mmCIF file of C-alpha atoms in Angstrom:
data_model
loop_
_atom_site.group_PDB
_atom_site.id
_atom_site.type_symbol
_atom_site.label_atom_id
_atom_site.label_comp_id
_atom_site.label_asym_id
_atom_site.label_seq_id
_atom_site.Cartn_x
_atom_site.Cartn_y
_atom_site.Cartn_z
ATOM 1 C CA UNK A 1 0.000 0.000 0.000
ATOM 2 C CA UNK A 2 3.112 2.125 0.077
ATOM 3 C CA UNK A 3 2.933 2.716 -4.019
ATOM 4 C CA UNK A 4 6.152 0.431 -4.957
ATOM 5 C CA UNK A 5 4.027 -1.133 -7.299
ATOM 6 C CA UNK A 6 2.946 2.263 -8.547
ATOM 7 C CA UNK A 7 6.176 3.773 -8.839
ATOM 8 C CA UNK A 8 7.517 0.852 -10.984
ATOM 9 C CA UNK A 9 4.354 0.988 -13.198
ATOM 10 C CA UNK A 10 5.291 5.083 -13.995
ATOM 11 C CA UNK A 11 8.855 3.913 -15.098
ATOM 12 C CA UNK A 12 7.886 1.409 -16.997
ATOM 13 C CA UNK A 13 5.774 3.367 -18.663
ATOM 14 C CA UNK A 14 7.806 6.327 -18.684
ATOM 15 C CA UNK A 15 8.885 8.247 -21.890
ATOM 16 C CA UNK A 16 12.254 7.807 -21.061
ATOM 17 C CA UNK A 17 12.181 4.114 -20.907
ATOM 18 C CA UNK A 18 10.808 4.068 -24.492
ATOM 19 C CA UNK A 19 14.284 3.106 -25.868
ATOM 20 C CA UNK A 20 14.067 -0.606 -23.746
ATOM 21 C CA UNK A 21 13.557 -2.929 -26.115
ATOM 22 C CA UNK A 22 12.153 -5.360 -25.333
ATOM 23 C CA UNK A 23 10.448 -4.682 -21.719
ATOM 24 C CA UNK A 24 8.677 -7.134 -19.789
ATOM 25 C CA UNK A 25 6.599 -6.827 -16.455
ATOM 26 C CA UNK A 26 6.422 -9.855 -14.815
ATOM 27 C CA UNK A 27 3.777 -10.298 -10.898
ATOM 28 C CA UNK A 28 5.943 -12.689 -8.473
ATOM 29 C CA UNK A 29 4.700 -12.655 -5.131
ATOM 30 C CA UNK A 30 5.422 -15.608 -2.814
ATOM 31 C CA UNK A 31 5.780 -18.511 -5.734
ATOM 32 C CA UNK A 32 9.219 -18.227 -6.817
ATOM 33 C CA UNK A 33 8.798 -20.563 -9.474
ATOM 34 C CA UNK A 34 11.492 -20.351 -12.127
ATOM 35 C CA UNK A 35 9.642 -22.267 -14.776
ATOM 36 C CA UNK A 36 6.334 -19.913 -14.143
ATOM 37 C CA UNK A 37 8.187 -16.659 -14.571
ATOM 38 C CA UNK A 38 10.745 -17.379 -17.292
ATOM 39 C CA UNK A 39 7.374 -18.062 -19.065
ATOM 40 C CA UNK A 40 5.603 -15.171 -18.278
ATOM 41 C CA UNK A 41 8.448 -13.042 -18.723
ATOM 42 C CA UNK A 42 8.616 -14.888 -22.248
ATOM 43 C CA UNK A 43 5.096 -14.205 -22.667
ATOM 44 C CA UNK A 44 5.283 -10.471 -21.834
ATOM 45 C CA UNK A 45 8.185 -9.893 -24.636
ATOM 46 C CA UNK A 46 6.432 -12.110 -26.913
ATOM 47 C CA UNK A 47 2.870 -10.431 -26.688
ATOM 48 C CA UNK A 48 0.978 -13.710 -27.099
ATOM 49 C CA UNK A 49 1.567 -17.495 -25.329
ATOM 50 C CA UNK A 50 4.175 -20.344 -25.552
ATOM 51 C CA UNK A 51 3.496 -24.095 -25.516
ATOM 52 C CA UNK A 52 7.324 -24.767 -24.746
ATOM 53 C CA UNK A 53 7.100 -26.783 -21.265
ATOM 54 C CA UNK A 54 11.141 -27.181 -20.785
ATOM 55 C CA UNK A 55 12.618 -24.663 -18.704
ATOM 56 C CA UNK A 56 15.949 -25.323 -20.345
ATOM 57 C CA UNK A 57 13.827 -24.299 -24.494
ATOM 58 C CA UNK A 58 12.469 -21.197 -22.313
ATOM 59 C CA UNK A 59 15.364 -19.551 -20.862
ATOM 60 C CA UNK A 60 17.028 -20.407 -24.696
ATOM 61 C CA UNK A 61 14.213 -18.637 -26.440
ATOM 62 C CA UNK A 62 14.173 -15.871 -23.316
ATOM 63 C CA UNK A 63 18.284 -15.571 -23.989
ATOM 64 C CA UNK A 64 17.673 -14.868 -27.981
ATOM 65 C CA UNK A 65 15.063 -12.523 -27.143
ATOM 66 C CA UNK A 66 17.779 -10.111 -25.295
ATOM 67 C CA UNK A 67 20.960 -10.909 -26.872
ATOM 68 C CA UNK A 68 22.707 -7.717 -27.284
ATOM 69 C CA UNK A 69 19.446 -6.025 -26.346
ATOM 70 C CA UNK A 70 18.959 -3.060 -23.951
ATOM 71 C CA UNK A 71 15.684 -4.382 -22.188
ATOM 72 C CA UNK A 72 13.718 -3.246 -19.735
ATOM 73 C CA UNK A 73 12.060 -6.431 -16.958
ATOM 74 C CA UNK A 74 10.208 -5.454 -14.039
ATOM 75 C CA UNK A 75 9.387 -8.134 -11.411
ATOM 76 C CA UNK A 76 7.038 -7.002 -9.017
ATOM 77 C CA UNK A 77 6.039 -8.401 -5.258
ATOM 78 C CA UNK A 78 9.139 -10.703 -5.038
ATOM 79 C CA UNK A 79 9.451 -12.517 -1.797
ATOM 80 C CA UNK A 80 11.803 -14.936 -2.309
ATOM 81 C CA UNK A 81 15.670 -14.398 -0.820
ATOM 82 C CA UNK A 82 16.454 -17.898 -2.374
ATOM 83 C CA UNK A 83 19.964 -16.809 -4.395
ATOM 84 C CA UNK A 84 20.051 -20.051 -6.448
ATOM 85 C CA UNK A 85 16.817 -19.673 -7.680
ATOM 86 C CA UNK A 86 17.017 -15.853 -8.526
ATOM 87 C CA UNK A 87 20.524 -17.097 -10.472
ATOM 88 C CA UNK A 88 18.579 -19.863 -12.696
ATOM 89 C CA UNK A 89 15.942 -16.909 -13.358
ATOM 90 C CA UNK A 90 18.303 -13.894 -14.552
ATOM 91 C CA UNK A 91 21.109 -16.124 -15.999
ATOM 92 C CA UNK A 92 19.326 -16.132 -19.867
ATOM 93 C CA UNK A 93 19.882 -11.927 -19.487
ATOM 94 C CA UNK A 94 23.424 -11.870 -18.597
ATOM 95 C CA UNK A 95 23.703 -11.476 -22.736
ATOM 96 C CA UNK A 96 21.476 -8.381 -23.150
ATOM 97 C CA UNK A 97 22.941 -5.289 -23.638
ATOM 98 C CA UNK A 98 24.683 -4.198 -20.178
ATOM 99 C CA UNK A 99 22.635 -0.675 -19.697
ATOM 100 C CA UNK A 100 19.615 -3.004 -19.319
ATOM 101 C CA UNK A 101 17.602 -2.993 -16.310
ATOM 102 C CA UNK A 102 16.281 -5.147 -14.124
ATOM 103 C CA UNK A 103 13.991 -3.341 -11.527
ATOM 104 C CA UNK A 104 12.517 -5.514 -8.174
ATOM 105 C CA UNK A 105 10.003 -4.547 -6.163
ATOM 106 C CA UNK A 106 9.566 -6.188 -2.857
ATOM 107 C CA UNK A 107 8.571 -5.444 1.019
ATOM 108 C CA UNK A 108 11.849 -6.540 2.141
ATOM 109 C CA UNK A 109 15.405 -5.053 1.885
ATOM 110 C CA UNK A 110 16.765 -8.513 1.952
ATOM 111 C CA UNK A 111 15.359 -9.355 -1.095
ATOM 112 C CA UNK A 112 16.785 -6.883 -2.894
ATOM 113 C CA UNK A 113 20.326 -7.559 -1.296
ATOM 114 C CA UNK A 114 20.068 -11.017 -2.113
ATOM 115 C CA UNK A 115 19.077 -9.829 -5.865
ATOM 116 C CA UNK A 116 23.149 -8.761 -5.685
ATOM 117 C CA UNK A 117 21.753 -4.993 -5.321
ATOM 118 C CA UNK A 118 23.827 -3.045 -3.172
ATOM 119 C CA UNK A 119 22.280 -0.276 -0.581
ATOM 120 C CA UNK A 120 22.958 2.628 -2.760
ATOM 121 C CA UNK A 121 20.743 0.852 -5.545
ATOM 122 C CA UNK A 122 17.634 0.496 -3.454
ATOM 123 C CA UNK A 123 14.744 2.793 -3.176
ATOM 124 C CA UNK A 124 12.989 2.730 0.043
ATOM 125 C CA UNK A 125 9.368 4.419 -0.369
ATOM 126 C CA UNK A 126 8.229 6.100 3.260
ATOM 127 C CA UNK A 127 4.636 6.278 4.326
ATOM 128 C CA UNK A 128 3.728 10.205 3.875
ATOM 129 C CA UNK A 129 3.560 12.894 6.661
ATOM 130 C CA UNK A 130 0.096 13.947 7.527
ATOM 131 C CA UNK A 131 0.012 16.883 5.523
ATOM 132 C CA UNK A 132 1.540 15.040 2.644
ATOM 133 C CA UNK A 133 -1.832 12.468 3.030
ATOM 134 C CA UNK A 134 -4.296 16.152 3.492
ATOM 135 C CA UNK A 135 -2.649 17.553 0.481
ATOM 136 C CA UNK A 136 -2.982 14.606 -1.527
ATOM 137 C CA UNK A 137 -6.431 13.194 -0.020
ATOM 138 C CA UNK A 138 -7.392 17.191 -0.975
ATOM 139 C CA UNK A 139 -6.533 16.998 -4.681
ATOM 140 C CA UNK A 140 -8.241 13.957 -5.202
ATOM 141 C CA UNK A 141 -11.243 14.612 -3.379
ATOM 142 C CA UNK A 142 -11.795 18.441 -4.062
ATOM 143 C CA UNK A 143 -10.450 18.906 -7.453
ATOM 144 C CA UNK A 144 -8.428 22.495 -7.230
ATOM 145 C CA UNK A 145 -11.223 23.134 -4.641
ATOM 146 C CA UNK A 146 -10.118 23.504 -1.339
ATOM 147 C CA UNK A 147 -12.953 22.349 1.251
ATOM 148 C CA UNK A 148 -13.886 24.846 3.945
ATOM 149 C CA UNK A 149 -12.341 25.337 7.392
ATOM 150 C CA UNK A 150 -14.705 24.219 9.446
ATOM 151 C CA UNK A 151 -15.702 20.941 7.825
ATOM 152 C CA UNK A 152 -11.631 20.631 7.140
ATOM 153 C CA UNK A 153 -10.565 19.837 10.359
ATOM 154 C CA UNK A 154 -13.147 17.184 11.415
ATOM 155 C CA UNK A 155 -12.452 15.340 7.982
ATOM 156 C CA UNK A 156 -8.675 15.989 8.221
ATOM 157 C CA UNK A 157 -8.009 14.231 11.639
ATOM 158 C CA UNK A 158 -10.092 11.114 10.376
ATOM 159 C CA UNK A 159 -8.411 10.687 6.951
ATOM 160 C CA UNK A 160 -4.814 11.063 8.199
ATOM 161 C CA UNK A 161 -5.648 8.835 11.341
ATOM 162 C CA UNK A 162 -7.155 5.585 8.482
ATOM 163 C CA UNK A 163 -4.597 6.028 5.758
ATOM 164 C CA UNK A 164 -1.695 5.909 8.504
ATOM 165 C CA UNK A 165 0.735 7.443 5.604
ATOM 166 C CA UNK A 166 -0.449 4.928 2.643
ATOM 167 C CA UNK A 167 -0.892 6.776 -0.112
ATOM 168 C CA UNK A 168 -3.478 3.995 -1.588
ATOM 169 C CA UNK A 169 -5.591 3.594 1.515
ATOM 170 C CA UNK A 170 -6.049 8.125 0.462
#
């Protein structure tokens, strides 16, 4: 509820990211299967489905996809800190072009560390201050409006105290 999910959705849709090619956005969560995602990664750069049902043909087809390419992969919600199975999964794009990305989402820092990111390559999204949630509950509720001062108060103090500083609960 923190917007990591969000924030990876506006890069990867970004302008700036238009020059990725290919780019793939792949949903983890807690199944780290390797056979499931090199598919679905497959199937994102692809556009369309695979009957392939080796994970050995997969990560062959998903290594001639980037070879020499500057892609773009996004795997969101990863909870897995298993390091052998996140080496099976990323060893087909250690031939794509080396300015391409790999961006991880995940609650947990040791995820990411495990991923081989180091500190300095993590982003670590904080829950917003309470006028951060008024401002942004304002805009979204009011338009440009602003609401008047005496209802403002009342409905302040109980939309700051239920978001808690998630800008998705807002």
């Amino acid at each position: 509820g923190i917007g990591k999910t969000t924030l990876a959705r506006e890069v990867f849709n970004a302008t700036a990211v238009r020059d990725f090619n290919p780019r793939a956005w792949v949903c983890i969560s807690d199944d780290f299967d390797v056979m499931r995602i090199s598919m679905a990664i497959l199937e994102s750069i692809n556009g369309c489905g695979s009957d392939l049902r080796n994970l050995n043909e997969v990560q062959n087809q998903l290594r001639e996809k980037v070879a020499g390419k500057k892609f773009l992969l996004v795997l969101d919600d990863v909870w897995s800190e298993d390091y052998s199975k996140w080496e099976l999964l990323r060893s087909p794009f250690m031939v794509g072009d080396p300015r391409s990305k790999i961006i991880v989402t995940t609650r947990h820092e040791r995820v990411a560390l495990r991923m081989g990111c180091s500190t300095g390559c993590t982003h670590k999204l904080k829950l917003l201050s309470d006028d951060e949630c008024w401002s942004l509950f304002e805009k979204h509720a009011f338009g440009n409006g602003v609401v008047g001062a005496d209802a403002s108060e009342s409905i302040r103090e109980k939309v700051i105290g239920k978001c808690k500083g998630l800008p998705l609960a807002l």
